[in-house]
Coordinates of C-alpha atoms in Angstrom, one line a residue:
M1 CA -14.8 -7.7 -2.1
I2 CA -18.1 -9.3 -0.9
V3 CA -21.0 -7.6 0.8
P4 CA -21.4 -9.6 4.0
H5 CA -25.2 -9.5 4.1
R6 CA -25.3 -10.9 0.5
L7 CA -23.4 -14.1 1.4
N8 CA -26.6 -16.1 1.3
I9 CA -27.4 -14.8 -2.2
L10 CA -23.9 -15.8 -3.2
K11 CA -24.4 -19.3 -1.8
E12 CA -27.7 -19.7 -3.6
A13 CA -26.1 -18.6 -6.9
I14 CA -23.3 -21.1 -6.4
D15 CA -25.7 -23.9 -5.5
F16 CA -27.8 -23.1 -8.6
L17 CA -24.6 -23.2 -10.7
N18 CA -23.7 -26.6 -9.3
R19 CA -27.1 -27.9 -10.2
Q20 CA -26.5 -26.8 -13.7
Y21 CA -23.2 -28.7 -13.6
D22 CA -25.1 -31.8 -12.4
L23 CA -27.5 -31.6 -15.4
I24 CA -24.7 -31.4 -18.0
I25 CA -22.7 -34.2 -16.3
K26 CA -25.7 -36.5 -16.5
R27 CA -26.1 -35.7 -20.2
I28 CA -22.4 -36.5 -21.2
P29 CA -22.7 -40.4 -21.1
N30 CA -25.5 -40.3 -23.7
C31 CA -24.1 -37.5 -25.9
K32 CA -22.5 -38.1 -29.3
L33 CA -19.0 -36.6 -29.2
T34 CA -16.9 -35.3 -32.1
L35 CA -13.7 -37.4 -31.8
D36 CA -10.2 -37.0 -33.2
N37 CA -8.6 -39.9 -35.0
N38 CA -7.8 -42.8 -32.7
S39 CA -9.7 -41.2 -29.8
D40 CA -11.8 -43.5 -27.6
E41 CA -15.3 -42.1 -27.0
E42 CA -15.7 -43.6 -23.5
Q43 CA -12.3 -42.3 -22.4
E44 CA -13.2 -38.8 -23.7
K45 CA -16.5 -38.9 -21.9
E46 CA -14.7 -39.9 -18.7
R47 CA -12.2 -37.0 -19.2
I48 CA -15.0 -34.5 -19.7
I49 CA -16.9 -35.7 -16.6
R50 CA -13.8 -35.5 -14.5
L51 CA -13.1 -32.0 -15.7
L52 CA -16.6 -30.8 -15.0
E53 CA -16.6 -32.5 -11.5
N54 CA -13.4 -30.8 -10.7
N55 CA -14.7 -27.4 -11.9
K56 CA -17.8 -27.9 -9.8
G57 CA -15.6 -28.3 -6.8
M58 CA -13.6 -25.2 -7.7
V59 CA -16.8 -23.1 -7.8
S60 CA -17.9 -24.5 -4.4
G61 CA -14.5 -23.4 -3.1
I62 CA -15.3 -19.8 -4.0
Y63 CA -17.9 -19.7 -1.2
D64 CA -15.7 -21.5 1.2
Q65 CA -13.1 -18.8 0.9
V66 CA -15.4 -16.0 1.9
K67 CA -18.1 -17.5 4.1
E68 CA -16.3 -16.5 7.3
Y69 CA -16.7 -12.8 6.4
N70 CA -20.3 -12.7 7.5
S71 CA -20.0 -9.2 9.1
S72 CA -18.5 -5.9 8.1
E73 CA -16.2 -6.0 11.2
L74 CA -14.8 -9.4 10.2
L75 CA -14.3 -8.2 6.6
A76 CA -12.5 -5.1 7.8
E77 CA -9.9 -7.3 9.5
V78 CA -8.8 -8.7 6.1
S79 CA -6.1 -6.5 4.5
V80 CA -6.8 -5.0 1.2
D81 CA -3.9 -6.9 -0.3
D82 CA -5.3 -10.2 0.8
Q83 CA -8.8 -9.2 -0.5
I84 CA -7.3 -8.5 -3.9
V85 CA -5.5 -11.8 -4.0
K86 CA -8.8 -13.6 -3.2
L87 CA -10.6 -11.5 -5.9
V88 CA -8.0 -12.4 -8.5
E89 CA -8.3 -16.1 -7.6
T90 CA -12.1 -16.0 -7.7
E91 CA -12.2 -14.3 -11.1
N92 CA -9.6 -16.6 -12.6
T93 CA -11.6 -19.6 -11.3
L94 CA -14.8 -18.3 -13.0
R95 CA -13.0 -17.5 -16.2
K96 CA -11.4 -21.0 -16.3
V97 CA -14.6 -23.0 -15.7
R98 CA -16.4 -20.9 -18.4
K99 CA -13.6 -21.4 -20.9
D100 CA -13.4 -25.2 -20.2
L101 CA -17.1 -25.5 -20.9
E102 CA -16.9 -23.4 -24.0
D103 CA -14.1 -25.6 -25.3
I104 CA -16.1 -28.7 -24.7
V105 CA -19.2 -27.4 -26.4
G106 CA -17.2 -26.0 -29.3
K107 CA -15.3 -29.2 -29.9
H108 CA -18.2 -31.6 -29.4
Y109 CA -20.8 -29.6 -31.4
E110 CA -22.7 -32.8 -32.2
A111 CA -23.5 -33.2 -28.5
K112 CA -25.7 -30.1 -28.7
L113 CA -24.7 -28.8 -25.3
G114 CA -25.3 -25.2 -26.2
P115 CA -28.4 -24.7 -24.0
N116 CA -26.4 -26.0 -21.0
L117 CA -23.6 -23.6 -21.8
R118 CA -26.0 -20.7 -21.9
E119 CA -27.5 -21.6 -18.5
I120 CA -24.1 -22.1 -16.9
S121 CA -22.8 -18.9 -18.3
K122 CA -25.7 -17.0 -16.8
S123 CA -25.1 -18.7 -13.5
I124 CA -21.4 -17.8 -13.6
D125 CA -22.4 -14.1 -14.3
A126 CA -24.7 -14.3 -11.2
V127 CA -21.8 -15.5 -9.0
Y128 CA -19.4 -12.9 -10.5
S129 CA -21.8 -10.0 -9.9
E130 CA -21.7 -10.7 -6.1
F131 CA -18.1 -9.6 -5.9
V132 CA -16.9 -6.0 -5.9
F133 CA -13.5 -6.1 -7.7
L134 CA -12.8 -2.4 -7.8
V135 CA -12.6 -2.3 -4.0
P136 CA -13.2 1.1 -2.2
N137 CA -9.4 1.4 -1.5
I138 CA -8.6 1.2 -5.2
L139 CA -11.4 3.7 -6.0
Y140 CA -9.9 6.0 -3.3
E141 CA -6.5 5.8 -4.9
I142 CA -8.0 6.6 -8.3
E143 CA -9.6 9.7 -6.8
I144 CA -6.2 10.8 -5.4
I145 CA -4.5 10.2 -8.7
E146 CA -7.1 12.3 -10.5
D147 CA -6.6 15.1 -8.0
H148 CA -2.9 14.9 -8.5
F149 CA -2.9 15.2 -12.3
R150 CA -5.7 17.8 -12.2
N151 CA -3.1 20.2 -10.7
P152 CA -1.8 22.3 -13.6
L153 CA 1.8 21.7 -12.4
N154 CA 1.3 17.9 -12.9
A155 CA -1.0 18.0 -15.9
E156 CA 1.7 17.4 -18.5
K157 CA 2.6 14.1 -16.9
T158 CA -1.0 12.8 -16.6
I159 CA -1.8 9.2 -17.2
M160 CA -5.5 9.6 -16.7
P161 CA -6.6 8.9 -20.3
D162 CA -4.8 5.5 -20.3
L163 CA -6.0 4.7 -16.8
Q164 CA -9.6 5.6 -17.6
E165 CA -9.4 3.5 -20.8
S166 CA -8.2 0.5 -18.7
I167 CA -11.1 1.0 -16.2
N168 CA -13.6 1.1 -19.0
H169 CA -12.2 -2.1 -20.5
F170 CA -12.4 -3.8 -17.2
K171 CA -16.0 -2.6 -16.5
K172 CA -17.1 -4.0 -19.9
K173 CA -15.4 -7.3 -19.0
R174 CA -13.0 -7.1 -21.9
I175 CA -10.1 -7.8 -19.6
S176 CA -9.7 -9.7 -16.3
F177 CA -9.1 -8.1 -12.9
E178 CA -5.6 -9.4 -13.0
E179 CA -4.9 -7.8 -16.3
F180 CA -6.3 -4.5 -15.0
L181 CA -3.8 -4.7 -12.2
N182 CA -0.8 -5.9 -14.1
G183 CA -1.3 -4.7 -17.7
F184 CA -2.6 -6.2 -20.9
K185 CA -2.4 -6.1 -24.7
M186 CA -5.4 -5.2 -26.8
G187 CA -4.9 -5.1 -30.6
N188 CA -1.5 -3.5 -31.2
K189 CA -1.6 -1.5 -28.0
N190 CA 0.1 -2.4 -24.8
F191 CA -1.6 -1.1 -21.6
K192 CA 0.1 -0.6 -18.3
G193 CA -1.6 -2.0 -15.2
F194 CA -3.0 -0.1 -12.3
K195 CA 0.0 -1.1 -10.2
Y196 CA 2.1 1.0 -12.5
F197 CA -0.3 3.9 -12.9
R198 CA -0.5 4.4 -9.1
T199 CA 3.2 5.0 -8.9
V200 CA 3.6 7.5 -11.7
D201 CA 5.0 10.8 -10.5
S202 CA 5.4 9.2 -7.1
V203 CA 1.7 9.6 -6.2
F204 CA 2.0 6.3 -4.4
S205 CA 5.1 4.2 -3.6
P206 CA 5.6 0.9 -5.3
F207 CA 6.6 -0.4 -1.9
Q208 CA 3.4 0.4 0.0
S209 CA 0.2 -1.5 0.3
Y210 CA -3.0 -0.1 -1.1
E211 CA -4.2 3.0 0.7
N212 CA -6.4 3.0 3.8
M213 CA -9.9 4.4 3.4
P214 CA -10.2 8.1 4.5
D215 CA -12.0 7.5 7.7
K216 CA -9.1 5.4 9.0
Y217 CA -7.1 8.6 9.3
D218 CA -9.7 10.4 11.5
Q219 CA -8.1 9.3 14.8
I220 CA -4.6 10.3 13.8
N221 CA -5.8 13.7 12.6
G222 CA -7.6 14.1 16.0
C223 CA -4.3 13.3 17.6
I224 CA -2.4 15.9 15.5
Y225 CA -5.0 18.5 16.6
N226 CA -4.4 17.7 20.3
I227 CA -0.6 17.8 19.8
C228 CA -0.8 21.2 18.1
K229 CA -3.0 22.6 20.9
S230 CA -0.5 21.4 23.5
L231 CA 2.5 22.9 21.7
E232 CA 0.8 26.1 20.5
S233 CA 2.0 28.4 23.3
F234 CA 5.6 26.9 23.3
M235 CA 6.0 27.3 19.5
K236 CA 4.5 30.8 19.6
E237 CA 7.2 31.7 22.2
F238 CA 10.1 30.1 20.4
K239 CA 9.1 30.4 16.7
N240 CA 12.1 32.8 16.1
D241 CA 14.6 30.7 18.1
K242 CA 17.4 29.3 16.0
D243 CA 16.5 25.8 17.3
F244 CA 12.9 26.0 16.0
V245 CA 12.9 28.5 13.2
D246 CA 13.3 25.8 10.5
V247 CA 10.1 24.0 11.7
A248 CA 8.0 26.9 12.9
E249 CA 6.3 27.5 9.6
K250 CA 5.7 23.8 9.0
F251 CA 4.1 23.6 12.4
E252 CA 1.9 26.5 11.7
N253 CA 0.7 24.9 8.4
I254 CA -0.1 21.7 10.3
K255 CA -1.9 23.6 13.0
R256 CA -3.9 25.6 10.4
K257 CA -5.1 22.4 8.8
T258 CA -6.3 21.0 12.1
T259 CA -8.3 24.1 12.7
V260 CA -9.8 24.1 9.2
T261 CA -10.7 20.4 9.4
R262 CA -12.5 20.8 12.7
K263 CA -14.4 24.0 11.7
T264 CA -15.6 22.8 8.3
A265 CA -16.9 19.7 6.7
S266 CA -13.9 17.3 6.6
T267 CA -12.6 16.7 3.1
R268 CA -9.5 14.8 2.0
G269 CA -7.7 17.9 0.8
K270 CA -7.9 19.8 4.1
K271 CA -6.7 17.1 6.4
N272 CA -3.1 16.8 7.6
V273 CA -3.1 13.1 6.9
S274 CA -5.1 11.3 4.3
T275 CA -2.4 9.0 2.9
M276 CA 0.4 6.8 4.4
S277 CA 3.1 9.2 3.1
E278 CA 1.5 12.1 4.9
V279 CA 1.7 10.1 8.1
F280 CA 5.5 10.4 7.8
D281 CA 5.4 14.0 6.6
V282 CA 3.7 15.2 9.8
Y283 CA 5.8 12.8 11.9
N284 CA 9.0 14.3 10.6
V285 CA 7.9 17.8 11.6
L286 CA 6.5 17.0 15.0
G287 CA 9.3 14.5 15.7
K288 CA 11.9 17.2 15.0
I289 CA 10.2 19.6 17.4
F290 CA 10.1 16.9 20.2
R291 CA 13.8 16.0 19.7
K292 CA 14.8 19.7 19.9
M293 CA 12.6 20.2 23.0
A294 CA 14.1 17.2 24.7
V295 CA 17.6 18.7 24.6
K296 CA 16.8 22.0 26.4
Y297 CA 13.2 22.2 27.4
S298 CA 12.1 18.8 28.7
F299 CA 11.1 20.5 32.0
R300 CA 8.4 22.5 30.3
D301 CA 4.8 21.5 30.8
E302 CA 4.2 21.6 27.0
Y303 CA 6.8 18.9 26.5
T304 CA 5.4 16.7 29.3
K305 CA 1.8 16.9 28.0
S306 CA 2.7 16.4 24.4
T307 CA 4.9 13.4 25.0
L308 CA 2.0 11.0 25.7
L309 CA 0.1 12.4 22.7
F310 CA 3.2 11.8 20.5
K311 CA 3.4 8.2 21.7
D312 CA -0.3 7.8 20.6
Y313 CA 0.7 9.2 17.2
E314 CA 3.5 6.7 16.9
K315 CA 1.1 3.9 17.9
L316 CA -1.4 5.0 15.2
T317 CA 1.4 5.2 12.7
G318 CA 2.1 1.5 13.3
E319 CA -1.6 0.7 12.6
L320 CA -1.9 2.8 9.5
V321 CA 1.4 2.3 7.6
S322 CA 1.6 -0.9 5.6
Y323 CA 4.6 -1.8 3.4
D324 CA 4.3 -4.1 0.5
T325 CA 6.9 -6.6 1.7
G326 CA 6.5 -8.8 -1.4
A327 CA 7.5 -5.9 -3.6
I328 CA 10.4 -4.9 -1.3
D329 CA 11.7 -8.5 -1.2
A330 CA 11.5 -8.8 -5.0
E331 CA 13.4 -5.6 -5.5
V332 CA 16.1 -6.6 -2.9
N333 CA 16.6 -10.0 -4.5
T334 CA 16.9 -8.3 -7.9
L335 CA 19.6 -5.9 -6.6
I336 CA 21.5 -8.8 -5.0
D337 CA 21.3 -11.0 -8.0
A338 CA 22.5 -8.2 -10.2
T339 CA 25.7 -7.7 -8.1
Q340 CA 28.6 -10.0 -8.7
D341 CA 31.0 -8.5 -6.2
E342 CA 30.8 -10.3 -2.9
N343 CA 32.0 -7.3 -0.9
A344 CA 29.2 -5.2 -2.5
K345 CA 26.7 -7.9 -1.6
K346 CA 27.8 -7.7 2.0
Q347 CA 27.4 -3.9 2.0
I348 CA 23.9 -4.3 0.5
G349 CA 23.1 -6.8 3.1
T350 CA 24.1 -4.5 5.9
L351 CA 22.0 -1.6 4.5
I352 CA 19.0 -3.9 3.9
E353 CA 19.2 -5.2 7.5
E354 CA 18.9 -1.7 8.8
V355 CA 16.1 -1.0 6.3
R356 CA 14.1 -4.0 7.5
E357 CA 14.5 -3.0 11.1
L358 CA 13.0 0.4 10.4
I359 CA 10.2 -1.1 8.3
H360 CA 9.4 -3.4 11.3
K361 CA 9.2 -0.4 13.5
K362 CA 7.1 1.5 10.8
R363 CA 9.7 4.3 11.0
L364 CA 11.0 4.4 7.4
P365 CA 9.2 6.9 5.2
L366 CA 8.0 5.5 1.8
E367 CA 9.8 8.2 -0.1
R368 CA 13.1 7.5 1.7
L369 CA 12.7 3.7 1.1
S370 CA 12.4 4.3 -2.7
W371 CA 15.4 6.6 -2.6
L372 CA 17.5 4.1 -0.7
L373 CA 16.7 1.3 -3.2
Q374 CA 17.5 3.6 -6.1
Q375 CA 20.8 4.5 -4.6
I376 CA 21.7 0.8 -4.1
K377 CA 20.6 0.0 -7.7
A378 CA 23.0 2.8 -8.8
G379 CA 25.9 1.1 -6.9
N380 CA 26.1 3.8 -4.2
Y381 CA 26.5 2.0 -0.9
N382 CA 28.0 4.8 1.0
I383 CA 24.7 6.1 2.2
V384 CA 22.9 6.7 5.5
V385 CA 19.6 4.8 5.8
M386 CA 18.1 7.5 8.0
E387 CA 19.7 10.9 8.4
R388 CA 20.4 11.9 12.0
E389 CA 19.6 15.2 13.6
M390 CA 22.3 17.4 15.2
E391 CA 20.7 17.0 18.6
E392 CA 21.1 13.3 18.5
L393 CA 24.9 13.7 18.1
T394 CA 25.3 16.3 20.8
I395 CA 26.7 14.6 23.9
P396 CA 24.7 15.0 27.1
I397 CA 27.2 15.8 29.8
T398 CA 26.1 13.8 32.8
P399 CA 28.3 13.5 35.9
H400 CA 29.3 9.9 35.0
I401 CA 30.2 10.8 31.4
A402 CA 32.0 13.9 32.5
E403 CA 34.1 11.9 35.0
K404 CA 35.0 9.3 32.4
Y405 CA 35.8 11.5 29.4
G406 CA 36.5 15.0 30.9
E407 CA 33.9 17.7 31.0
N408 CA 36.0 20.2 29.0
N409 CA 36.6 17.7 26.2
L410 CA 32.9 17.0 25.9
K411 CA 32.1 20.7 25.8
E412 CA 34.7 21.3 23.1
I413 CA 33.1 18.5 21.0
N414 CA 29.6 19.9 21.5
L415 CA 30.9 23.4 20.5
I416 CA 32.3 22.0 17.2
I417 CA 28.8 20.5 16.5
E418 CA 27.2 23.8 17.3
E419 CA 29.7 25.6 15.0
I420 CA 28.7 23.2 12.2
D421 CA 25.1 24.1 12.9
F422 CA 25.8 27.8 12.7
W423 CA 28.1 28.0 9.7
L424 CA 27.0 25.3 7.4
H425 CA 23.6 24.8 5.7
G426 CA 21.5 22.1 4.0
T427 CA 23.1 19.0 2.6
E428 CA 26.7 20.0 3.6
K429 CA 25.6 20.4 7.3
Q430 CA 23.8 17.0 7.3
E431 CA 26.8 15.3 5.8
K432 CA 29.0 16.7 8.6
Y433 CA 26.5 15.4 11.2
N434 CA 26.4 12.0 9.7
N435 CA 30.2 11.8 9.7

């Protein structure tokens, strides 16, 4: 966005631009204007001066918006989404003031304001050059997109030529930053924006904020390493147990990546977590192991030691995962507006309430969120927001519960659940559990 140590240079550039505005404003009263029929010259001069004074104030406002970010630490506290909003506003301001002056000079050619226009245009370019529009987070996403479509399995669906063309148009200032993000038309060709390109083939979710920088994931990858070390002996002992056989291989893959990352130079491709979606991928595997351990093996030292580490993982998840609430709200409003049936609207409302609760807790995977909204859009309201594990439905038989409902009855219910687990598989089994 802005390099903190160059704030003084930005201020000098804006001050110089404002002095250029003062020069042209002083010239206007003595200029000969090119007037339309029935136009009053004095009124036109007053209008031009008001417009230039207003634009001068808008340019000064650019510095006011960023002057507080005078250190890298303070800038880091600003979300990428907020940075991008400020960048769009800044560029739109600079484009507007340039166009307003070009219109004045073009219309009133007899005033001979061309030299002033050239000086102000150079000053606008100097201000513009102090801003980094392709912020590191966007460049990181572009790197991930390139890696994804470099894979032969994804190559046929690549959007890289179109994306690269859009990047080139932006770098050559043929399009605005806003057009780069949202799409534009050039000649007879319509270009999609970066917001679209990043979601192609589900590389990124349309309902997530822009990605964190890679170093932001270092702490959570360290946490994964410690969890894997604490669970290693337990998983080695129970890898063929029916309760853990479905997660044993996934656990080994996670453990293998932690070893590779610590022994070699860290690269994005070798880490367990380098994107928000991968935070949930690892969480799903480790969370399943902890839930299964809690049922029968909560007395084990491995479980006790790992519990605190897993809480750290959950805390870090809350810090790393960021949903695009604006995009979610817009999609929800569209779904509700498209539904005429009041009963259906109530069902949607119930589902969305649960969705928002999970989003608030940072517990709803991005892939699952997209799936849920697609199901609602298709009119399928008989869905479970988050699938539940069999262990969560098995009834713990405590003395109080046994006295209230009968120990034999509870054992019979739990036996039925275990029978489902043994005989059914995949989706069919999950549906039974959900019911």
